[in-house]
């Protein structure tokens, strides 16, 4: 007879952990180096079926911080491919969050745009953050919209 297991219960699968928080399996898990590389290609607008010679029409500059996953071997290996596709990575200086344009936005969303500071499920937090970012984006679009020509001279 095998020895009795002392484990409380078997470890949950990623899909089970995701379901517990109201998410899908692809929304949970570690942020490994493949995710930032895939995200950079997505931001660049590269189609899923693009070949290795795909290139952006206009240059794109992405300014990541020095978080270890952003400087991983997988990202370093992808840099020449990104550069060939007209996508440049320009790393921010270490320990200089004031250089990052995202920091004031992140702070505003965190401090002023989220209606609650505690959520029962990760999915509820994700939805609140998505809503807050959408409201912030609408605010930016309205603030930077080209004014209509309301003051045309009379003819």
Coordinates of N, CA, C and O in Angstrom, one line a residue:
X1 N 0.8 -1.2 0.0 CA 0.0 0.0 0.0 C 0.9 1.2 0.0 O 1.8 1.3 0.8
X2 N 0.7 2.2 -0.9 CA 1.5 3.4 -1.0 C 1.3 4.3 0.2 O 0.2 4.2 0.8
X3 N 2.3 5.0 0.6 CA 2.1 5.9 1.7 C 1.0 7.0 1.5 O 0.8 7.4 0.3
X4 N 0.4 7.3 2.5 CA -0.7 8.3 2.4 C -0.1 9.7 2.1 O 0.9 10.1 2.7
X5 N -0.7 10.4 1.2 CA -0.3 11.7 0.8 C -0.6 12.7 1.9 O -1.7 12.7 2.4
X6 N 0.3 13.6 2.1 CA 0.1 14.6 3.1 C -0.4 15.9 2.5 O -0.6 16.9 3.2
X7 N -0.5 15.9 1.2 CA -0.9 17.1 0.5 C -2.4 17.3 0.8 O -3.2 16.4 0.9
X8 N -2.7 18.6 1.1 CA -4.1 18.9 1.4 C -5.0 18.6 0.2 O -6.1 18.0 0.4
X9 N -4.7 19.0 -1.0 CA -5.4 18.7 -2.2 C -4.5 18.9 -3.4 O -3.5 19.6 -3.3
X10 N -4.8 18.3 -4.5 CA -4.0 18.4 -5.7 C -3.9 19.9 -6.1 O -4.8 20.6 -5.9
X11 N -2.8 20.2 -6.7 CA -2.6 21.5 -7.2 C -3.5 21.8 -8.4 O -3.8 21.0 -9.2
X12 N -4.1 23.0 -8.4 CA -5.1 23.4 -9.4 C -4.4 23.7 -10.7 O -3.2 24.2 -10.7
X13 N -5.0 23.4 -11.8 CA -4.5 23.7 -13.1 C -4.6 25.2 -13.4 O -5.5 25.8 -12.7
X14 N -3.9 25.7 -14.4 CA -4.1 27.1 -14.7 C -5.6 27.4 -15.1 O -6.1 28.5 -14.7
X15 N -6.2 26.5 -15.8 CA -7.6 26.8 -16.1 C -8.5 26.8 -14.9 O -9.4 27.7 -14.8
X16 N -8.2 26.0 -13.9 CA -9.0 26.0 -12.7 C -8.8 27.2 -11.9 O -9.7 27.8 -11.3
X17 N -7.5 27.6 -11.8 CA -7.2 28.9 -11.1 C -7.8 30.1 -11.8 O -8.4 31.0 -11.1
X18 N -7.8 30.1 -13.1 CA -8.5 31.2 -13.8 C -10.0 31.2 -13.6 O -10.5 32.3 -13.3
X19 N -10.6 30.1 -13.6 CA -12.1 30.0 -13.4 C -12.4 30.5 -12.0 O -13.4 31.2 -11.8
X20 N -11.6 30.3 -11.0 CA -11.8 30.7 -9.7 C -11.9 32.3 -9.6 O -12.6 32.8 -8.8
X21 N -11.1 32.9 -10.5 CA -11.1 34.4 -10.5 C -11.9 35.0 -11.6 O -11.8 36.2 -11.9
X22 N -12.7 34.2 -12.3 CA -13.6 34.7 -13.4 C -12.8 35.1 -14.6 O -13.2 35.9 -15.4
X23 N -11.7 34.4 -14.9 CA -10.8 34.7 -16.0 C -10.7 33.5 -16.9 O -11.2 32.4 -16.5
X24 N -10.1 33.6 -18.1 CA -9.8 32.5 -18.9 C -8.4 32.1 -18.7 O -7.6 32.9 -18.1
X25 N -8.0 30.9 -19.1 CA -6.7 30.4 -18.8 C -5.6 31.2 -19.4 O -4.5 31.3 -18.9
X26 N -5.8 31.8 -20.6 CA -4.8 32.7 -21.2 C -4.6 34.0 -20.5 O -3.6 34.7 -20.8
X27 N -5.4 34.3 -19.5 CA -5.3 35.6 -18.8 C -4.5 35.4 -17.5 O -4.3 36.4 -16.8
X28 N -4.1 34.2 -17.2 CA -3.4 34.0 -15.9 C -2.1 33.3 -16.2 O -1.8 32.9 -17.4
X29 N -1.2 33.2 -15.3 CA 0.0 32.6 -15.4 C 1.2 33.6 -15.3 O 1.0 34.8 -15.2
X30 N 2.4 33.1 -15.3 CA 3.5 34.0 -15.2 C 3.7 34.9 -16.4 O 3.3 34.5 -17.5
X31 N 4.3 36.0 -16.2 CA 4.6 36.9 -17.3 C 6.0 36.5 -17.7 O 7.0 36.9 -17.2
X32 N 6.1 35.5 -18.7 CA 7.4 35.1 -19.2 C 7.8 35.9 -20.3 O 7.1 36.8 -20.8
X33 N 9.0 35.7 -20.8 CA 9.5 36.5 -21.9 C 8.8 36.4 -23.2 O 8.8 37.4 -24.0
X34 N 8.0 35.4 -23.4 CA 7.3 35.2 -24.7 C 6.1 36.3 -24.7 O 5.8 36.8 -25.8
X35 N 5.5 36.6 -23.6 CA 4.4 37.6 -23.6 C 4.8 39.0 -24.0 O 4.2 39.6 -24.9
X36 N 5.9 39.5 -23.5 CA 6.3 40.9 -24.0 C 6.7 40.9 -25.4 O 6.4 41.8 -26.2
X37 N 7.3 39.8 -25.9 CA 7.7 39.8 -27.3 C 6.4 39.7 -28.2 O 6.3 40.5 -29.1
X38 N 5.5 38.9 -27.8 CA 4.2 38.8 -28.6 C 3.4 40.1 -28.5 O 2.9 40.5 -29.5
X39 N 3.5 40.8 -27.3 CA 2.8 42.0 -27.2 C 3.4 43.1 -28.1 O 2.7 43.9 -28.7
X40 N 4.7 43.1 -28.2 CA 5.4 44.1 -29.0 C 5.0 43.9 -30.5 O 4.8 44.9 -31.2
X41 N 4.9 42.6 -30.9 CA 4.5 42.4 -32.3 C 3.0 42.8 -32.5 O 2.7 43.4 -33.5
X42 N 2.2 42.6 -31.5 CA 0.8 43.0 -31.6 C 0.7 44.6 -31.7 O 0.0 45.1 -32.5
X43 N 1.5 45.3 -30.8 CA 1.5 46.7 -30.9 C 2.0 47.2 -32.2 O 1.5 48.2 -32.8
X44 N 3.0 46.5 -32.8 CA 3.5 46.9 -34.1 C 2.5 46.7 -35.2 O 2.7 47.2 -36.3
X45 N 1.5 45.9 -34.9 CA 0.5 45.7 -36.0 C 0.8 44.6 -36.9 O 0.2 44.5 -38.0
X46 N 1.7 43.7 -36.5 CA 2.0 42.6 -37.3 C 0.9 41.5 -37.4 O 0.5 41.1 -36.4
X47 N 0.5 41.2 -38.6 CA -0.6 40.2 -38.7 C -0.1 38.8 -38.3 O 1.1 38.5 -38.4
X48 N -0.9 38.0 -37.8 CA -0.6 36.7 -37.3 C 0.1 35.8 -38.4 O 1.0 35.0 -38.1
X49 N -0.3 36.0 -39.7 CA 0.2 35.2 -40.8 C 1.3 35.9 -41.5 O 1.7 35.4 -42.6
X50 N 1.9 36.9 -40.9 CA 3.0 37.7 -41.6 C 4.3 36.8 -41.7 O 4.6 36.1 -40.7
X51 N 5.0 37.0 -42.7 CA 6.2 36.2 -42.9 C 7.4 36.9 -42.2 O 7.2 38.0 -41.7
X52 N 8.5 36.4 -42.3 CA 9.7 36.9 -41.6 C 10.2 38.2 -42.2 O 10.9 39.0 -41.5
X53 N 9.7 38.6 -43.3 CA 10.2 39.8 -44.0 C 9.2 41.0 -43.8 O 9.4 42.1 -44.3
X54 N 8.2 40.7 -42.9 CA 7.2 41.8 -42.7 C 7.8 43.0 -42.1 O 8.7 42.9 -41.3
X55 N 7.4 44.2 -42.5 CA 8.0 45.5 -42.1 C 6.9 46.5 -41.9 O 6.0 46.6 -42.8
X56 N 6.9 47.3 -40.8 CA 6.0 48.4 -40.7 C 6.3 49.5 -41.7 O 7.4 49.7 -42.1
X57 N 5.2 50.1 -42.1 CA 5.4 51.2 -43.0 C 6.1 52.4 -42.4 O 7.0 53.0 -42.9
X58 N 5.6 52.7 -41.1 CA 6.2 53.8 -40.4 C 6.9 53.3 -39.2 O 6.6 52.3 -38.6
X59 N 8.0 53.9 -38.8 CA 8.8 53.4 -37.6 C 8.0 53.5 -36.3 O 7.1 54.3 -36.2
X60 N 8.3 52.6 -35.4 CA 7.6 52.6 -34.1 C 8.7 52.5 -33.1 O 9.6 51.6 -33.2
X61 N 8.7 53.3 -32.1 CA 9.6 53.3 -30.9 C 8.8 52.9 -29.7 O 7.8 53.5 -29.3
X62 N 9.3 51.9 -29.0 CA 8.7 51.4 -27.8 C 9.8 51.6 -26.7 O 11.0 51.3 -26.9
X63 N 9.3 52.2 -25.6 CA 10.3 52.5 -24.5 C 9.9 51.7 -23.2 O 9.2 52.2 -22.3
X64 N 10.4 50.5 -23.2 CA 10.2 49.7 -22.0 C 11.1 50.1 -20.8 O 12.2 50.7 -21.1
X65 N 10.7 49.7 -19.6 CA 11.6 49.9 -18.5 C 12.6 48.7 -18.4 O 12.6 47.9 -19.3
X66 N 13.3 48.6 -17.4 CA 14.4 47.6 -17.3 C 13.9 46.4 -16.4 O 14.7 45.7 -15.8
X67 N 12.6 46.2 -16.3 CA 12.1 45.0 -15.7 C 12.7 43.8 -16.3 O 12.9 43.7 -17.5
X68 N 13.1 42.8 -15.5 CA 13.9 41.6 -16.0 C 13.2 40.9 -17.2 O 13.9 40.5 -18.2
X69 N 11.9 40.8 -17.3 CA 11.3 40.2 -18.4 C 11.4 41.0 -19.7 O 11.4 40.5 -20.8
X70 N 11.6 42.3 -19.6 CA 11.7 43.2 -20.7 C 13.2 43.1 -21.3 O 13.4 43.6 -22.4
X71 N 14.1 42.6 -20.5 CA 15.5 42.6 -20.9 C 16.0 41.1 -21.0 O 17.2 40.9 -21.1
X72 N 15.0 40.2 -21.1 CA 15.4 38.8 -21.1 C 16.1 38.4 -22.4 O 16.1 39.1 -23.3
X73 N 16.6 37.1 -22.4 CA 17.2 36.6 -23.6 C 16.3 36.5 -24.7 O 16.6 36.7 -25.9
X74 N 15.0 36.2 -24.5 CA 14.0 36.1 -25.5 C 13.8 37.4 -26.2 O 13.7 37.5 -27.4
X75 N 13.7 38.5 -25.4 CA 13.5 39.8 -25.9 C 14.8 40.3 -26.7 O 14.7 40.8 -27.8
X76 N 16.0 40.0 -26.1 CA 17.2 40.3 -26.8 C 17.3 39.6 -28.1 O 17.7 40.2 -29.1
X77 N 16.9 38.3 -28.2 CA 16.9 37.6 -29.5 C 15.9 38.2 -30.5 O 16.1 38.1 -31.7
X78 N 14.8 38.7 -30.0 CA 13.8 39.3 -30.9 C 14.1 40.7 -31.4 O 13.6 41.2 -32.4
X79 N 15.1 41.4 -30.7 CA 15.4 42.8 -31.1 C 15.8 42.9 -32.5 O 15.4 43.9 -33.2
X80 N 16.7 42.1 -33.1 CA 17.1 42.3 -34.5 C 15.9 42.1 -35.4 O 15.7 42.8 -36.4
X81 N 15.0 41.1 -35.1 CA 13.8 40.9 -35.9 C 12.9 42.1 -35.8 O 12.3 42.6 -36.8
X82 N 12.7 42.7 -34.6 CA 11.9 43.9 -34.4 C 12.5 45.1 -35.2 O 11.8 45.8 -35.9
X83 N 13.8 45.2 -35.1 CA 14.5 46.3 -35.8 C 14.3 46.2 -37.3 O 14.1 47.2 -38.0
X84 N 14.4 45.0 -37.8 CA 14.2 44.7 -39.3 C 12.8 45.1 -39.7 O 12.5 45.4 -40.8
X85 N 11.8 45.0 -38.7 CA 10.4 45.3 -39.0 C 10.1 46.7 -38.7 O 8.9 47.1 -38.7
X86 N 11.1 47.6 -38.5 CA 11.0 49.0 -38.2 C 10.4 49.3 -36.8 O 9.7 50.3 -36.7
X87 N 10.7 48.4 -35.9 CA 10.3 48.6 -34.5 C 11.6 48.7 -33.6 O 12.4 47.8 -33.6
X88 N 11.7 49.8 -32.9 CA 12.9 50.1 -32.1 C 12.6 50.0 -30.6 O 11.6 50.6 -30.2
X89 N 13.4 49.4 -29.9 CA 13.3 49.4 -28.4 C 14.3 50.4 -27.8 O 15.5 50.2 -28.1
X90 N 13.8 51.3 -27.1 CA 14.7 52.3 -26.4 C 14.4 52.2 -24.9 O 13.4 52.6 -24.4
X91 N 15.4 51.6 -24.2 CA 15.2 51.3 -22.8 C 15.3 52.6 -22.0 O 16.2 53.4 -22.2
X92 N 14.4 52.8 -21.0 CA 14.5 53.9 -20.0 C 15.7 53.7 -19.1 O 16.1 52.5 -18.8
X93 N 16.2 54.8 -18.5 CA 17.2 54.7 -17.5 C 16.7 53.9 -16.3 O 15.5 54.1 -16.0
X94 N 17.6 53.2 -15.6 CA 17.2 52.5 -14.4 C 16.8 53.5 -13.3 O 17.4 54.5 -13.2
X95 N 15.8 53.1 -12.6 CA 15.3 53.8 -11.4 C 14.9 55.3 -11.7 O 15.1 56.2 -10.9
X96 N 14.3 55.5 -12.9 CA 13.9 56.8 -13.3 C 12.4 56.7 -13.8 O 12.1 56.9 -14.9
X97 N 11.5 56.5 -12.9 CA 10.1 56.3 -13.3 C 9.5 57.6 -13.9 O 8.6 57.6 -14.7
X98 N 10.2 58.8 -13.6 CA 9.7 60.0 -14.1 C 9.9 60.1 -15.6 O 9.3 60.9 -16.3
X99 N 10.8 59.2 -16.2 CA 11.0 59.2 -17.6 C 9.8 58.5 -18.4 O 9.7 58.6 -19.6
X100 N 9.1 57.7 -17.6 CA 8.1 56.8 -18.2 C 6.8 57.6 -18.3 O 6.2 58.1 -17.3
X101 N 6.2 57.7 -19.5 CA 5.0 58.5 -19.7 C 3.8 57.7 -19.1 O 2.8 58.3 -18.8
X102 N 4.0 56.4 -18.8 CA 2.9 55.6 -18.3 C 2.7 55.9 -16.8 O 1.6 55.7 -16.2
X103 N 3.7 56.3 -16.1 CA 3.6 56.4 -14.6 C 2.5 57.4 -14.2 O 1.7 57.1 -13.3
X104 N 2.5 58.7 -14.7 CA 1.4 59.5 -14.3 C 0.0 59.0 -14.6 O -1.0 59.1 -13.9
X105 N -0.1 58.3 -15.8 CA -1.4 57.7 -16.1 C -1.7 56.6 -15.2 O -2.9 56.5 -14.7
X106 N -0.8 55.7 -14.8 CA -1.0 54.6 -13.9 C -1.4 55.2 -12.5 O -2.4 54.7 -11.9
X107 N -0.7 56.2 -12.1 CA -1.1 56.8 -10.8 C -2.5 57.4 -10.8 O -3.2 57.2 -9.8
X108 N -2.8 58.1 -11.9 CA -4.2 58.7 -12.0 C -5.2 57.6 -11.9 O -6.2 57.8 -11.2
X109 N -5.0 56.6 -12.7 CA -6.0 55.5 -12.7 C -6.1 54.8 -11.4 O -7.2 54.6 -10.8
X110 N -5.0 54.6 -10.8 CA -5.0 53.9 -9.5 C -5.6 54.7 -8.4 O -6.4 54.3 -7.6
X111 N -5.2 56.0 -8.3 CA -5.6 56.9 -7.2 C -7.0 57.5 -7.4 O -7.7 57.8 -6.4
X112 N -7.4 57.8 -8.7 CA -8.6 58.6 -8.9 C -9.7 58.0 -9.7 O -10.8 58.4 -9.7
X113 N -9.4 57.0 -10.5 CA -10.3 56.5 -11.5 C -11.0 55.1 -11.1 O -12.0 54.7 -11.7
X114 N -10.4 54.4 -10.2 CA -10.9 53.1 -9.8 C -12.0 53.4 -8.7 O -11.6 54.0 -7.6
X115 N -13.2 52.9 -8.8 CA -14.2 53.2 -7.8 C -14.0 52.5 -6.5 O -14.5 53.0 -5.5
X116 N -13.3 51.3 -6.5 CA -13.1 50.6 -5.3 C -11.6 50.3 -5.2 O -10.9 50.4 -6.2
X117 N -11.1 50.0 -4.0 CA -9.7 49.6 -3.8 C -9.6 48.1 -3.5 O -8.5 47.7 -3.4
X118 N -10.7 47.4 -3.4 CA -10.6 46.0 -3.1 C -11.7 45.3 -4.0 O -12.8 45.8 -4.1
X119 N -11.3 44.2 -4.5 CA -12.2 43.4 -5.4 C -12.2 42.0 -5.0 O -11.2 41.4 -4.6
X120 N -13.4 41.3 -5.1 CA -13.5 39.9 -4.7 C -12.9 39.0 -5.7 O -12.4 37.9 -5.3
X121 N -12.8 39.3 -6.9 CA -12.2 38.5 -7.9 C -11.3 39.3 -8.8 O -11.5 40.5 -9.0
X122 N -10.3 38.6 -9.4 CA -9.4 39.3 -10.3 C -10.1 39.8 -11.5 O -9.8 40.9 -12.0
X123 N -11.1 39.1 -12.0 CA -11.9 39.5 -13.1 C -12.5 40.9 -12.9 O -12.6 41.7 -13.7
X124 N -13.0 41.1 -11.6 CA -13.7 42.4 -11.3 C -12.6 43.5 -11.3 O -12.9 44.6 -11.8
X125 N -11.4 43.2 -10.8 CA -10.4 44.2 -10.8 C -10.0 44.5 -12.2 O -9.8 45.7 -12.6
X126 N -9.8 43.5 -13.1 CA -9.4 43.7 -14.5 C -10.5 44.5 -15.2 O -10.1 45.4 -15.9
X127 N -11.8 44.2 -14.9 CA -12.8 45.0 -15.6 C -12.8 46.4 -15.1 O -13.0 47.3 -15.9
X128 N -12.6 46.7 -13.9 CA -12.5 48.0 -13.3 C -11.3 48.8 -13.9 O -11.5 50.0 -14.3
X129 N -10.2 48.1 -14.1 CA -9.0 48.8 -14.7 C -9.3 49.1 -16.2 O -9.0 50.1 -16.7
X130 N -9.8 48.1 -16.9 CA -10.2 48.3 -18.3 C -11.1 49.5 -18.5 O -10.9 50.3 -19.3
X131 N -12.2 49.5 -17.6 CA -13.1 50.7 -17.7 C -12.4 52.0 -17.4 O -12.7 53.0 -18.1
X132 N -11.6 52.0 -16.4 CA -10.9 53.2 -16.0 C -10.0 53.7 -17.1 O -9.9 54.9 -17.4
X133 N -9.3 52.8 -17.7 CA -8.4 53.1 -18.9 C -9.2 53.6 -20.1 O -8.8 54.5 -20.8
X134 N -10.3 53.0 -20.3 CA -11.2 53.4 -21.4 C -11.7 54.9 -21.2 O -11.7 55.7 -22.1
X135 N -12.1 55.2 -19.9 CA -12.5 56.5 -19.6 C -11.4 57.5 -19.8 O -11.6 58.6 -20.3
X136 N -10.2 57.1 -19.3 CA -9.0 58.0 -19.5 C -8.7 58.2 -21.0 O -8.4 59.3 -21.4
X137 N -8.8 57.2 -21.8 CA -8.6 57.3 -23.2 C -9.6 58.2 -23.9 O -9.2 59.1 -24.7
X138 N -10.9 58.1 -23.5 CA -11.9 59.0 -24.0 C -11.6 60.5 -23.6 O -11.7 61.4 -24.4
X139 N -11.1 60.6 -22.4 CA -10.8 62.0 -21.9 C -9.6 62.6 -22.7 O -9.7 63.7 -23.1
X140 N -8.6 61.7 -23.0 CA -7.5 62.2 -23.8 C -7.9 62.5 -25.2 O -7.5 63.5 -25.8
X141 N -8.8 61.7 -25.8 CA -9.3 61.9 -27.2 C -10.1 63.2 -27.2 O -9.9 64.0 -28.2
X142 N -10.9 63.5 -26.2 CA -11.7 64.7 -26.2 C -10.8 65.9 -26.0 O -11.0 67.0 -26.6
X143 N -9.8 65.8 -25.2 CA -8.9 66.9 -24.9 C -8.0 67.3 -26.1 O -7.6 68.4 -26.3
X144 N -7.7 66.3 -26.9 CA -6.8 66.5 -28.0 C -7.5 66.4 -29.4 O -6.8 66.3 -30.4
X145 N -8.8 66.4 -29.4 CA -9.5 66.4 -30.6 C -9.3 67.7 -31.4 O -9.2 68.8 -30.8
X146 N -9.3 67.6 -32.7 CA -9.2 68.8 -33.5 C -10.5 69.6 -33.3 O -11.5 69.1 -33.5
X147 N -10.3 70.9 -33.0 CA -11.6 71.7 -32.9 C -12.3 71.8 -34.2 O -11.7 71.9 -35.3
X148 N -13.6 71.8 -34.2 CA -14.3 72.0 -35.4 C -14.3 73.5 -35.8 O -14.1 74.3 -34.9
X149 N -14.5 73.8 -37.0 CA -14.4 75.1 -37.5 C -15.7 75.9 -37.1 O -16.5 76.2 -38.0
X150 N -15.9 76.2 -35.9 CA -17.1 76.9 -35.4 C -17.1 78.4 -35.8 O -18.1 79.0 -35.8
X151 N -15.9 79.0 -35.9 CA -15.8 80.4 -36.1 C -15.4 80.7 -37.5 O -14.4 81.4 -37.7
X152 N -16.1 80.2 -38.5 CA -15.9 80.6 -39.9 C -16.3 82.0 -40.1 O -17.4 82.4 -39.7
X153 N -15.5 82.7 -40.9 CA -15.9 84.1 -41.2 C -17.2 84.0 -42.1 O -17.3 83.1 -42.9
X154 N -18.1 84.9 -41.9 CA -19.3 85.0 -42.7 C -18.9 85.4 -44.1 O -18.1 86.2 -44.4
X155 N -19.6 84.8 -45.1 CA -19.3 85.1 -46.5 C -20.5 85.8 -47.1 O -21.6 85.8 -46.7

